[in-house]
Amino acid sequence: MSELAIDVRNVRMHYGTGQRRIEALKGVSLDVRRGEIFGLLGPNGAGKTTLLSCIEGLYRPDTGAIFVAGIDVLRDPQHARRKLGIQLQSTALIDGLTALELIEVYAALYEVYLSRSQILDLLERFGLIDQAHRRAKQMSGGQRQRLALAIALSTDPEIVLLDEPTGALDPAARREVWRMIRALKDQGRTIVITTHSIDEAEALCGRVAIIDEGRIVACDSPHRLIAANVQPVLKATVELPLEALPSLPGATQMRYVGEHLEIETVSPEATLQALYAAAQQHGRLVRDIAVRQPNLEDVYLKLTGRRLEPSA
Ligand SMILES: Nc1ncnc2c1ncn2[C@@H]1O[C@H](COP(=O)(O)OP(=O)(O)O)[C@@H](O)[C@H]1O
Ligand SMILES: [Mg+2]
């Protein structure tokens, strides 16, 4: 059995021709390990949905190769697709069908024929048992999102692909979906989610690939991405010019923002101690000390030069 759930090798894919040609994927490689929650993090237009569509075998890349559970998607898309549970965007649900009918129909598309009690069990697991006979269009956003998840799970797939699973949900509904996604992992499934939310990537994903304009710019656990790319920022007010400060241990960058000194440091304590000593020598005080731990947003900014989420 292949160690990798998904193996994407140097995939290029474009839309349109001539003036309208868009290179949506510019040589993407990544691997998703069995049993992990893997996040594709990037802004709108980065290429997340295109990449998922290639993995699903819906689009054929211009070049490159994709394997799902060891199966070559370009050669044998049908076989590969049987390993996958694909979450439709909740807006893509057929409005006129009930929850029960939708699950029955989608599973049948994969040649999985579920009994009524199996479908009711599934609805129960996703907190939708009282929605069994309601039409999708009568449901709330959170219910539709959960129904889309239930549909993705209806064929009992090893690997689940979720495209922005918490897109337009309020915080409570979002946490509920997160809980369900973690439960899928606990059942031993592999999950790939796309998101443009830093919170979501940090809260859910064992590993995250940062995707920007059709390229993967980094891929690792959130913790390692942060440690490898950005340092904590120590902020303090010291009435000393930069020239008067000795080189501080641990500090990788120093600058003044207004009268605030900002120091990027790999070792905030050692840096702060040395800063105190230097200030004391000049008879000055160090005030308003704060240390900000960096997050994936800082990593994104560092690697792309842009912010992922407009600052609130
Ligand atoms: N069907 C399409 N026809 C033409 N261009 C498309 C189509 N789908 C996506 N694109 C373009 O491809 C790029 C990647 O889009 P997409 O994969 O949807 O990004 P994401 O899911 O990260 O928002 C964007 O520039 C988008 O405008
Ligand atoms: Mg998308």
Coordinates of C-alpha atoms and ligand atoms in Angstrom, one line a residue:
M1 CA 0.0 0.0 0.0
S2 CA 1.3 3.4 -0.9
E3 CA 2.5 5.5 2.1
L4 CA 1.1 8.5 0.4
A5 CA -2.6 9.3 0.1
I6 CA -2.0 11.8 -2.6
D7 CA 1.2 12.5 -4.6
V8 CA 1.1 15.5 -7.0
R9 CA 4.2 15.9 -9.2
N10 CA 5.0 19.1 -11.0
V11 CA 1.4 19.8 -12.2
R12 CA 0.8 22.6 -14.6
M13 CA -2.7 23.6 -15.7
H14 CA -4.1 26.6 -17.6
Y15 CA -7.4 28.0 -18.5
G16 CA -8.3 29.9 -21.7
T17 CA -6.2 30.7 -24.7
G18 CA -4.4 33.7 -26.2
Q19 CA -4.9 36.9 -24.3
R20 CA -7.2 35.1 -21.9
R21 CA -4.8 32.3 -21.0
I22 CA -4.3 32.0 -17.3
E23 CA -1.7 29.7 -15.7
A24 CA -3.6 28.5 -12.8
L25 CA -1.0 26.0 -11.6
K26 CA 2.6 26.6 -12.3
G27 CA 4.3 23.4 -11.4
V28 CA 2.8 22.2 -8.2
S29 CA 4.2 19.3 -6.3
L30 CA 3.0 18.0 -2.9
D31 CA 2.4 14.9 -1.0
V32 CA -0.3 14.1 1.5
R33 CA 0.4 11.4 4.0
R34 CA -2.1 8.8 5.0
G35 CA -4.2 9.8 8.1
E36 CA -3.3 13.5 8.2
I37 CA -5.4 16.7 7.9
F38 CA -3.6 18.6 5.1
G39 CA -4.4 22.2 4.4
L40 CA -4.1 24.1 1.2
L41 CA -3.9 27.7 2.4
G42 CA -4.1 30.7 0.0
P43 CA -6.2 33.6 -1.1
N44 CA -9.0 33.6 -3.6
G45 CA -7.6 32.8 -7.1
A46 CA -4.5 31.0 -5.8
G47 CA -5.4 27.8 -7.5
K48 CA -6.8 25.7 -4.7
T49 CA -10.0 24.6 -6.4
T50 CA -8.1 24.0 -9.7
L51 CA -5.7 21.7 -7.8
L52 CA -8.5 19.8 -6.1
S53 CA -10.3 19.4 -9.5
C54 CA -7.1 17.9 -11.0
I55 CA -6.8 15.5 -8.0
E56 CA -10.4 14.5 -8.6
G57 CA -9.7 13.9 -12.2
L58 CA -12.2 16.5 -13.4
Y59 CA -9.5 18.6 -15.1
R60 CA -6.5 17.2 -16.9
P61 CA -3.2 18.9 -16.1
D62 CA -1.1 20.1 -19.1
T63 CA 1.9 18.3 -17.6
G64 CA 2.7 16.4 -14.4
A65 CA 1.4 13.4 -12.7
I66 CA -1.1 12.8 -9.8
F67 CA -1.5 9.6 -7.8
V68 CA -4.3 8.9 -5.4
A69 CA -3.7 6.0 -3.0
G70 CA -1.0 4.9 -5.5
I71 CA -3.4 5.0 -8.5
D72 CA -2.5 7.1 -11.5
V73 CA -5.3 9.7 -11.8
L74 CA -4.5 10.5 -15.4
R75 CA -4.5 6.8 -16.5
D76 CA -7.3 5.5 -14.3
P77 CA -9.5 8.4 -13.1
Q78 CA -12.5 6.2 -12.2
H79 CA -10.5 3.9 -10.1
A80 CA -8.8 6.8 -8.3
R81 CA -12.1 8.6 -7.7
R82 CA -13.4 5.6 -5.8
K83 CA -10.9 6.3 -3.1
L84 CA -12.1 9.9 -2.7
G85 CA -15.0 11.5 -1.0
I86 CA -15.6 14.9 -2.5
Q87 CA -17.4 17.7 -0.7
L88 CA -19.5 19.6 -3.1
Q89 CA -19.8 23.3 -2.4
S90 CA -22.9 23.5 -0.3
T91 CA -24.4 25.9 -2.9
A92 CA -24.1 23.0 -5.5
L93 CA -26.7 20.8 -3.8
I94 CA -29.7 20.2 -5.8
D95 CA -32.3 22.3 -4.1
G96 CA -35.4 20.2 -4.9
L97 CA -34.2 17.0 -3.3
T98 CA -34.4 16.1 0.4
A99 CA -31.4 15.3 2.5
L100 CA -32.2 11.6 2.3
E101 CA -32.6 11.7 -1.5
L102 CA -29.4 13.7 -2.0
I103 CA -27.3 11.2 -0.1
E104 CA -28.9 8.3 -2.0
V105 CA -28.3 9.9 -5.4
Y106 CA -24.7 11.0 -4.8
A107 CA -23.7 7.6 -3.4
A108 CA -25.3 5.9 -6.4
L109 CA -23.1 8.0 -8.7
Y110 CA -20.2 6.1 -7.2
E111 CA -22.1 2.8 -7.5
V112 CA -22.6 2.7 -3.8
Y113 CA -26.2 1.7 -2.9
L114 CA -27.1 2.6 0.6
S115 CA -30.1 1.3 2.5
R116 CA -32.5 3.7 4.2
S117 CA -31.2 2.9 7.6
Q118 CA -27.6 3.5 6.5
I119 CA -28.6 6.9 5.2
L120 CA -30.4 7.7 8.4
D121 CA -27.3 6.6 10.4
L122 CA -25.2 9.0 8.3
L123 CA -27.7 11.9 8.9
E124 CA -27.7 11.1 12.6
R125 CA -23.9 11.3 12.7
F126 CA -24.0 14.8 11.1
G127 CA -26.7 16.1 13.4
L128 CA -29.2 16.1 10.5
I129 CA -31.6 13.4 11.5
D130 CA -34.5 15.9 11.8
Q131 CA -33.7 17.2 8.4
A132 CA -34.0 13.9 6.6
H133 CA -37.2 14.8 4.7
R134 CA -36.4 18.5 4.3
R135 CA -35.3 19.9 1.0
A136 CA -31.7 21.3 0.8
K137 CA -33.1 24.8 -0.1
Q138 CA -35.0 24.9 3.2
M139 CA -31.9 24.4 5.3
S140 CA -29.6 26.9 7.0
G141 CA -26.0 27.5 5.8
G142 CA -24.6 25.3 8.6
Q143 CA -27.0 22.5 7.8
R144 CA -26.2 22.6 4.1
Q145 CA -22.5 22.5 4.9
R146 CA -23.0 19.5 7.2
L147 CA -25.1 17.8 4.5
A148 CA -22.3 18.4 2.0
L149 CA -19.9 16.7 4.4
A150 CA -22.4 13.8 4.9
I151 CA -22.6 13.3 1.1
A152 CA -18.8 13.3 0.9
L153 CA -18.7 10.5 3.5
S154 CA -21.6 8.5 2.0
T155 CA -19.2 6.2 0.1
D156 CA -17.0 5.6 3.1
P157 CA -13.9 7.0 1.3
E158 CA -10.3 6.7 2.6
I159 CA -9.5 10.3 1.4
V160 CA -11.8 13.2 1.8
L161 CA -11.4 16.5 -0.2
L162 CA -13.1 19.5 1.3
D163 CA -13.1 22.8 -0.6
E164 CA -13.5 25.6 1.9
P165 CA -15.7 23.6 4.2
T166 CA -16.5 26.4 6.5
G167 CA -16.7 29.1 3.9
A168 CA -19.6 31.3 5.0
L169 CA -20.3 29.8 8.5
D170 CA -20.7 31.7 11.7
P171 CA -18.1 30.9 14.4
A172 CA -20.2 28.3 16.2
A173 CA -21.2 26.4 13.1
R174 CA -17.5 26.6 12.0
R175 CA -16.3 25.0 15.2
E176 CA -18.9 22.2 14.8
V177 CA -17.6 21.5 11.3
W178 CA -14.0 21.5 12.7
R179 CA -15.1 18.9 15.3
M180 CA -16.6 16.7 12.5
I181 CA -13.4 17.0 10.4
R182 CA -11.3 16.0 13.4
A183 CA -13.6 13.0 13.9
L184 CA -12.9 11.9 10.3
K185 CA -9.2 11.9 11.1
D186 CA -9.8 9.9 14.2
Q187 CA -11.5 7.3 12.0
G188 CA -8.2 7.0 10.2
R189 CA -9.2 8.9 7.1
T190 CA -7.0 11.4 5.2
I191 CA -8.4 14.8 4.8
V192 CA -7.4 17.6 2.5
I193 CA -9.1 21.0 3.1
T194 CA -8.7 24.3 1.2
T195 CA -9.0 27.5 3.2
H196 CA -8.0 31.1 3.2
S197 CA -8.3 31.3 6.9
I198 CA -5.2 31.3 9.1
D199 CA -7.2 30.2 12.1
E200 CA -8.6 27.3 10.3
A201 CA -5.3 26.1 9.0
E202 CA -3.7 26.5 12.5
A203 CA -6.6 24.8 14.3
L204 CA -7.1 21.8 12.1
C205 CA -4.1 21.0 9.9
G206 CA -1.1 18.7 10.7
R207 CA 0.6 20.2 7.6
V208 CA -0.1 23.2 5.5
A209 CA 0.9 24.0 2.0
I210 CA 0.9 27.7 1.3
I211 CA -0.3 28.3 -2.2
D212 CA 0.2 31.6 -4.0
E213 CA -0.5 32.4 -7.6
G214 CA -0.4 28.8 -8.7
R215 CA 2.8 27.9 -6.8
I216 CA 3.4 26.1 -3.5
V217 CA 5.7 28.5 -1.6
A218 CA 6.1 26.4 1.5
C219 CA 4.8 23.2 3.0
D220 CA 5.2 21.9 6.6
S221 CA 3.5 21.8 10.0
P222 CA 2.2 25.2 11.1
H223 CA 4.7 25.1 13.9
R224 CA 7.7 24.4 11.7
L225 CA 6.6 26.9 9.0
I226 CA 6.6 29.6 11.7
A227 CA 9.9 28.5 13.3
A228 CA 11.6 28.3 9.9
N229 CA 10.4 31.6 8.6
V230 CA 9.6 34.2 11.2
Q231 CA 10.7 35.1 14.7
P232 CA 8.9 36.5 17.7
V233 CA 8.7 40.3 17.7
L234 CA 9.8 42.1 20.8
K235 CA 8.4 45.6 21.1
A236 CA 9.6 48.1 23.6
T237 CA 10.1 51.8 24.0
V238 CA 13.7 52.9 24.7
E239 CA 14.8 56.4 24.2
L240 CA 18.0 55.5 22.5
P241 CA 18.9 55.8 18.9
L242 CA 19.6 52.5 17.1
E243 CA 23.3 53.4 16.8
A244 CA 23.6 53.5 20.6
L245 CA 22.3 49.9 20.9
P246 CA 24.9 47.2 20.9
S247 CA 24.2 44.1 18.9
L248 CA 21.7 42.2 21.0
P249 CA 21.9 38.5 21.3
G250 CA 19.2 36.6 19.4
A251 CA 18.1 39.7 17.5
T252 CA 17.9 39.3 13.8
Q253 CA 16.4 42.7 13.0
M254 CA 15.9 46.0 14.7
R255 CA 13.9 49.0 13.7
Y256 CA 12.0 51.9 15.2
V257 CA 8.3 52.3 14.5
G258 CA 7.6 55.7 15.9
E259 CA 9.2 55.7 19.3
H260 CA 8.7 51.9 19.6
L261 CA 11.7 49.7 19.0
E262 CA 10.7 46.5 17.3
I263 CA 13.2 43.7 17.4
E264 CA 12.8 40.4 15.7
T265 CA 14.5 37.8 17.8
V266 CA 15.0 34.1 18.1
S267 CA 15.5 34.5 21.8
P268 CA 13.2 37.2 23.3
E269 CA 14.5 36.7 26.9
A270 CA 18.2 37.0 26.1
T271 CA 17.5 40.0 23.8
L272 CA 15.5 41.7 26.5
Q273 CA 18.1 41.2 29.1
A274 CA 20.8 42.7 26.9
L275 CA 18.5 45.6 26.0
Y276 CA 17.9 46.4 29.7
A277 CA 21.7 46.4 30.3
A278 CA 22.3 48.7 27.3
A279 CA 19.6 51.1 28.4
Q280 CA 20.8 51.2 32.0
Q281 CA 24.3 52.1 30.8
H282 CA 22.9 55.2 29.2
G283 CA 20.6 55.9 32.2
R284 CA 17.5 55.2 30.2
L285 CA 14.4 53.1 30.8
V286 CA 12.8 50.3 28.8
R287 CA 9.1 50.7 28.8
D288 CA 5.9 49.1 27.2
I289 CA 7.4 45.7 26.7
A290 CA 5.4 43.2 24.6
V291 CA 6.3 40.1 22.8
R292 CA 4.2 39.0 19.9
Q293 CA 4.4 35.4 18.8
P294 CA 4.3 35.1 15.0
N295 CA 1.6 33.1 13.3
L296 CA 1.0 31.7 9.8
E297 CA -0.1 35.2 8.6
D298 CA 3.4 36.4 9.3
V299 CA 4.8 33.4 7.4
Y300 CA 2.5 34.3 4.4
L301 CA 3.5 37.9 4.5
K302 CA 7.2 37.0 4.7
L303 CA 7.0 34.5 1.8
T304 CA 4.7 36.4 -0.6
G305 CA 5.1 40.1 0.5
R306 CA 1.3 40.3 0.9
R307 CA -1.3 39.8 3.7
L308 CA -3.6 36.8 3.4
E309 CA -6.4 38.3 5.4
P310 CA -7.1 42.0 5.3
S311 CA -6.4 43.2 8.9
A312 CA -9.5 43.5 10.9
Ligands
LIG1 N1 -13.3 27.9 -15.2 C1 -12.3 28.8 -15.3 N2 -12.1 29.5 -16.4 C2 -11.1 30.4 -16.4 N3 -10.3 30.8 -15.4 C3 -10.5 30.1 -14.2 C4 -11.5 29.1 -14.1 N4 -11.5 28.6 -12.8 C5 -10.5 29.3 -12.2 N5 -10.0 30.2 -13.0 C6 -8.8 31.1 -12.7 O1 -7.7 30.3 -12.3 C7 -7.1 30.9 -11.2 C8 -7.2 29.9 -10.0 O2 -8.6 29.8 -9.6 P1 -9.1 28.8 -8.5 O3 -8.4 27.5 -8.6 O4 -10.5 28.8 -8.5 O5 -8.5 29.5 -7.1 P2 -9.0 29.3 -5.6 O6 -9.8 28.1 -5.5 O7 -7.7 29.3 -4.8 O8 -9.7 30.6 -5.3 C9 -7.8 32.2 -10.9 O9 -7.0 33.2 -11.6 C10 -9.1 32.0 -11.5 O10 -9.6 33.3 -12.0
MG2 MG -11.7 27.9 -4.7

